[in-house]
CSV table of C-alpha atoms and ligand atoms in Angstrom, one decimal:
chain,number,residue,atom,x,y,z
A,310,MET,CA,115.5,82.3,87.5
A,311,GLY,CA,115.5,79.0,89.0
A,312,GLY,CA,112.4,77.7,90.9
A,313,GLY,CA,112.8,77.7,94.4
A,314,LEU,CA,115.0,80.6,94.4
A,315,SER,CA,114.4,81.8,98.2
A,316,MET,CA,112.5,78.9,99.0
A,317,SER,CA,114.6,77.0,101.7
A,318,GLU,CA,113.1,73.4,101.7
A,319,THR,CA,109.6,73.1,100.7
A,320,SER,CA,108.0,73.7,97.1
A,321,ILE,CA,105.6,76.2,96.0
A,322,ALA,CA,103.2,73.1,95.7
A,323,GLU,CA,103.9,71.7,99.1
A,324,ASN,CA,103.5,75.3,100.9
A,325,LEU,CA,100.2,75.8,99.0
A,326,GLU,CA,98.9,72.1,100.3
A,327,HIS,CA,100.2,73.2,103.8
A,328,VAL,CA,98.0,76.6,103.5
A,329,ARG,CA,95.1,74.9,102.8
A,330,GLU,CA,95.2,72.7,105.2
A,331,LYS,CA,95.7,75.3,107.8
A,332,ILE,CA,92.4,77.1,106.2
A,333,ALA,CA,90.4,73.9,106.6
A,334,ALA,CA,91.3,73.4,110.0
A,335,ALA,CA,91.2,76.9,111.1
A,336,ALA,CA,87.3,76.9,109.4
A,337,THR,CA,86.2,73.7,111.1
A,338,ARG,CA,87.6,74.9,114.4
A,339,GLY,CA,85.3,78.2,113.6
A,340,GLY,CA,82.3,76.1,112.8
A,341,ARG,CA,82.5,77.0,109.4
A,342,GLN,CA,83.1,74.9,106.2
A,343,PRO,CA,86.6,74.9,104.4
A,344,GLY,CA,84.7,76.5,101.2
A,345,ASP,CA,83.6,79.2,102.8
A,346,VAL,CA,87.4,80.4,102.5
A,347,THR,CA,88.9,81.5,99.4
A,348,LEU,CA,92.7,81.6,99.3
A,349,LEU,CA,94.3,84.5,97.6
A,350,ALA,CA,97.9,83.4,96.4
A,351,VAL,CA,100.0,86.9,96.8
A,352,SER,CA,102.2,87.0,94.1
A,353,LYS,CA,103.6,90.3,94.1
A,354,THR,CA,107.4,90.6,93.5
A,355,TRP,CA,107.6,87.1,92.1
A,356,PRO,CA,107.9,86.3,88.4
A,357,ALA,CA,105.6,84.5,86.2
A,358,GLU,CA,107.5,81.3,86.8
A,359,PHE,CA,106.3,81.3,90.5
A,360,VAL,CA,102.9,81.9,89.6
A,361,ARG,CA,102.9,79.1,86.9
A,362,GLU,CA,104.1,76.7,89.8
A,363,ALA,CA,101.1,77.6,92.0
A,364,VAL,CA,98.7,77.0,89.0
A,365,ALA,CA,100.4,73.4,88.2
A,366,ALA,CA,99.3,72.9,91.9
A,367,GLY,CA,95.6,74.0,91.1
A,368,GLN,CA,95.6,77.9,92.2
A,369,THR,CA,93.8,80.1,90.3
A,370,ALA,CA,93.2,83.3,92.3
A,371,PHE,CA,96.3,85.5,92.5
A,372,GLY,CA,96.9,89.3,94.2
A,373,GLU,CA,99.0,91.7,92.8
A,374,ASN,CA,99.5,95.0,94.8
A,375,LYS,CA,101.0,97.2,91.7
A,376,VAL,CA,98.9,97.8,88.3
A,377,GLN,CA,102.1,98.1,86.3
A,378,GLU,CA,103.8,95.0,87.8
A,379,ALA,CA,100.6,93.1,87.2
A,380,LEU,CA,100.1,94.0,83.6
A,381,ALA,CA,103.8,92.9,83.1
A,382,LYS,CA,103.1,89.3,84.3
A,383,ILE,CA,99.6,88.7,83.4
A,384,PRO,CA,100.1,87.9,79.7
A,385,GLU,CA,102.9,85.4,80.2
A,386,LEU,CA,100.2,83.4,82.0
A,387,PRO,CA,96.9,81.5,81.7
A,388,GLY,CA,94.0,83.7,80.7
A,389,LYS,CA,91.8,81.5,82.9
A,390,LEU,CA,93.4,82.7,86.1
A,391,GLU,CA,91.5,85.3,88.4
A,392,TRP,CA,93.8,88.4,89.3
A,393,HIS,CA,93.1,90.7,92.4
A,394,LEU,CA,94.4,94.1,92.7
A,395,ILE,CA,94.7,94.4,96.5
A,396,GLY,CA,97.1,97.2,97.0
A,397,HIS,CA,96.2,101.1,96.7
A,398,LEU,CA,94.9,102.1,93.3
A,399,GLN,CA,96.0,105.5,92.1
A,400,LYS,CA,93.6,107.6,90.0
A,401,ASN,CA,95.7,107.6,86.8
A,402,LYS,CA,95.8,103.9,86.6
A,403,VAL,CA,92.0,103.0,87.3
A,404,LYS,CA,91.6,102.5,83.0
A,405,ALA,CA,94.4,100.3,83.0
A,406,ALA,CA,93.4,98.5,86.0
A,407,LEU,CA,90.0,97.7,85.3
A,408,PRO,CA,90.1,95.2,82.2
A,409,ALA,CA,93.2,93.0,84.1
A,410,PHE,CA,91.3,92.4,87.3
A,411,ALA,CA,88.5,90.9,88.2
A,412,VAL,CA,88.7,92.0,91.8
A,413,ILE,CA,89.7,95.4,93.5
A,414,HIS,CA,90.3,95.0,97.4
A,415,SER,CA,91.6,98.7,97.7
A,416,ILE,CA,88.7,100.9,96.9
A,417,ASP,CA,89.6,103.3,99.9
A,418,SER,CA,87.8,106.5,98.9
A,419,LEU,CA,84.8,108.0,97.9
A,420,ALA,CA,86.3,109.6,94.9
A,421,LEU,CA,88.3,106.7,94.0
A,422,ALA,CA,85.1,104.7,93.9
A,423,GLU,CA,83.3,107.2,92.0
A,424,ARG,CA,86.0,107.2,89.5
A,425,VAL,CA,85.6,103.2,89.3
A,426,ASP,CA,82.1,103.5,88.4
A,427,ARG,CA,82.5,106.2,85.6
A,428,LEU,CA,85.5,104.4,83.9
A,429,ALA,CA,83.5,101.1,84.4
A,430,GLU,CA,80.5,102.6,82.5
A,431,GLU,CA,82.9,103.8,79.8
A,432,LEU,CA,84.5,100.2,79.4
A,433,GLY,CA,81.4,98.3,79.8
A,434,LEU,CA,82.5,96.4,83.2
A,435,PHE,CA,80.8,95.6,86.3
A,436,PRO,CA,83.7,95.2,88.9
A,437,LYS,CA,83.6,93.1,91.9
A,438,VAL,CA,85.2,95.3,94.6
A,439,TYR,CA,85.9,95.5,98.4
A,440,LEU,CA,85.7,98.8,100.4
A,441,GLU,CA,89.1,99.2,102.4
A,442,VAL,CA,88.6,100.5,106.2
A,443,ASN,CA,91.6,101.3,108.0
A,444,VAL,CA,89.8,99.8,111.4
A,445,GLY,CA,93.0,100.4,112.9
A,446,GLU,CA,93.2,104.3,112.5
A,447,ASP,CA,96.5,103.6,111.3
A,448,ALA,CA,97.9,106.8,109.6
A,449,ALA,CA,100.4,104.8,107.5
A,450,LYS,CA,97.4,103.0,105.6
A,451,HIS,CA,95.0,103.7,103.1
A,452,GLY,CA,91.3,102.8,103.5
A,453,PHE,CA,88.2,104.6,104.8
A,454,SER,CA,87.9,105.6,108.5
A,455,VAL,CA,84.9,104.1,110.5
A,456,ALA,CA,83.3,107.4,110.5
A,457,SER,CA,84.0,107.7,106.7
A,458,ILE,CA,82.4,104.7,105.6
A,459,ARG,CA,79.4,105.3,108.0
A,460,ALA,CA,79.0,108.5,106.2
A,461,ASP,CA,79.8,107.6,102.7
A,462,LEU,CA,77.9,104.5,102.5
A,463,ASP,CA,74.8,105.7,100.6
A,464,ALA,CA,77.0,107.2,98.3
A,465,LEU,CA,79.0,104.1,97.7
A,466,LEU,CA,75.8,102.4,97.2
A,467,ASP,CA,74.4,104.6,94.7
A,468,LEU,CA,77.5,103.7,92.4
A,469,GLU,CA,75.6,101.1,90.1
A,470,ARG,CA,78.7,99.5,88.2
A,471,LEU,CA,80.1,98.5,91.4
A,472,HIS,CA,79.3,95.0,92.7
A,473,ILE,CA,80.2,95.9,96.3
A,474,GLN,CA,81.6,92.3,97.9
A,475,GLY,CA,82.2,93.8,101.3
A,476,LEU,CA,85.0,94.7,103.2
A,477,MET,CA,88.7,94.4,103.5
A,478,THR,CA,91.2,95.7,106.0
A,479,ILE,CA,95.0,95.5,106.7
A,480,PRO,CA,95.9,95.9,110.3
A,481,PRO,CA,98.6,97.5,111.5
A,482,PHE,CA,102.1,95.1,111.7
A,483,ASP,CA,102.7,93.2,114.5
A,484,PRO,CA,104.7,90.5,114.9
A,485,GLU,CA,102.6,89.2,117.2
A,486,ALA,CA,99.5,87.6,115.4
A,487,GLU,CA,96.8,88.0,118.1
A,488,LYS,CA,97.1,91.8,117.9
A,489,ALA,CA,95.2,91.4,114.6
A,490,ARG,CA,92.2,90.1,116.0
A,491,PRO,CA,90.5,93.0,117.6
A,492,HIS,CA,90.9,94.7,113.9
A,493,PHE,CA,89.4,91.5,112.5
A,494,VAL,CA,86.2,91.6,115.0
A,495,ALA,CA,86.0,95.5,114.3
A,496,LEU,CA,85.7,94.8,110.8
A,497,ARG,CA,83.6,91.8,111.0
A,498,GLU,CA,81.0,93.9,113.7
A,499,LEU,CA,80.9,97.0,111.1
A,500,ARG,CA,79.9,94.8,108.2
A,501,ASP,CA,76.9,93.5,110.2
A,502,GLU,CA,76.2,96.8,111.4
A,503,LEU,CA,76.2,98.6,107.9
A,504,VAL,CA,74.4,95.6,106.2
A,505,GLU,CA,71.7,96.2,109.3
A,506,ARG,CA,71.5,99.8,107.9
A,507,SER,CA,71.5,99.6,104.2
A,508,GLY,CA,69.9,96.1,104.0
A,509,ILE,CA,72.2,95.5,101.1
A,510,PRO,CA,74.4,92.0,102.0
A,511,LEU,CA,77.8,92.7,102.1
A,512,PRO,CA,79.1,89.1,102.9
A,513,GLY,CA,82.5,89.1,101.9
A,514,LEU,CA,85.7,90.1,104.3
A,515,SER,CA,89.0,90.0,102.7
A,516,MET,CA,91.4,89.9,106.0
A,517,GLY,CA,94.2,87.9,106.9
A,518,MET,CA,97.8,87.3,105.9
A,519,SER,CA,100.6,84.8,106.2
A,520,LEU,CA,101.0,85.5,109.7
A,521,ASP,CA,97.4,86.0,111.1
A,522,TYR,CA,95.2,84.2,108.4
A,523,GLU,CA,94.0,81.5,110.8
A,524,ILE,CA,92.7,84.1,113.2
A,525,ALA,CA,91.0,86.0,110.5
A,526,ILE,CA,89.0,82.9,109.4
A,527,GLN,CA,87.9,82.4,113.2
A,528,GLU,CA,86.6,85.9,112.8
A,529,GLY,CA,85.0,85.3,110.1
A,530,ALA,CA,87.2,86.0,106.8
A,531,THR,CA,85.8,84.9,103.5
A,532,VAL,CA,89.1,85.6,101.8
A,533,VAL,CA,92.6,85.5,102.9
A,534,ARG,CA,95.4,86.9,101.2
A,535,VAL,CA,98.5,84.8,101.6
A,536,GLY,CA,101.9,85.7,99.9
A,537,THR,CA,105.4,84.6,102.0
A,538,GLU,CA,104.1,81.4,103.3
A,539,ILE,CA,103.1,80.2,99.7
A,540,PHE,CA,106.1,82.0,97.7
A,541,GLY,CA,108.5,82.5,100.4
A,542,LYS,CA,110.1,85.8,101.9
A,543,ARG,CA,110.1,88.8,99.4
A,544,LYS,CA,113.2,90.6,99.0
A,545,SER,CA,113.5,94.4,98.5
A,546,LEU,CA,114.0,95.1,94.7
A,547,LEU,CA,117.4,97.1,95.8
A,548,ALA,CA,118.4,93.8,97.7
A,549,ARG,CA,117.4,91.4,94.4
A,550,GLN,CA,119.1,94.0,91.9
A,551,ALA,CA,122.4,93.8,94.1
A,552,GLU,CA,122.2,89.9,94.1
A,553,GLU,CA,121.6,89.7,90.4
A,554,ALA,CA,124.2,92.0,89.8
A,555,GLY,CA,126.8,89.8,91.6
B,1650,LIG,C1,101.8,91.9,100.4
B,1650,LIG,C2,100.1,91.9,100.9
B,1650,LIG,C3,99.9,90.7,101.6
B,1650,LIG,C4,100.5,89.1,101.6
B,1650,LIG,O1,101.0,89.2,102.8
B,1650,LIG,P1,102.3,87.8,103.4
B,1650,LIG,O2,102.4,88.5,104.6
B,1650,LIG,O3,103.0,87.8,102.5
B,1650,LIG,O4,101.2,86.8,103.3
B,1650,LIG,C5,98.4,90.5,101.6
B,1650,LIG,N1,97.3,91.7,101.8
B,1650,LIG,C6,98.2,92.9,101.2
B,1650,LIG,C7,97.2,94.0,101.0
B,1650,LIG,C8,99.6,92.6,101.1
B,1650,LIG,O5,100.0,94.0,100.3
């Protein structure tokens, strides 16, 4: 598979540079330091070769949404990279996922958190995690509801193996980026409320994707998860298979 498969004019390195500039500008506009925002390059659906191009351009943190796909890709790449799971984690995949991922952004229920905690203990690990909150109350999405995270917070904080970094959200899809802003604000305000109640610091806000990460940064994002703007537009697996078959 050739590099630049579906990239029209620009290379992954150029795209990364452009995204970094936009992150720095958005941070500065929001009165924050560019270094306050971590760029997670979302490499889901793209082959290891694309990741290698990004690594050559200085990127070290990558996001994947499927455990199996990541487990196939990770051994093809340098060991120094940091892998983040950003997609729903099925209960039967926890044991395989834990050693592979440095960070799990998608802890979306107390039951999953308890299972991750128990298996982390078995494996001798202390995973960094984000609690995914469905602030848009979008029926199609995973995540704690605002009510359930309030109710479950104490039980979550009792799980000694989990290093809870903060909250994560995926707003309902809308081509108009500004529509995501209220969801980012809601996540930040919820975080502030939970910190006040528990006294536990929750500095991380994992929010913002290609379409809306500048807005997320203005609203306090500490991690943005960007795929399309770095690697190009993803095709469905079926479309790619049809293309490869000619
Ligand atoms: C795919 C994905 C992203 C990246 O989306 P882009 O629009 O390609 O930047 C970010 N977060 C999650 C949870 C995703 O599944």
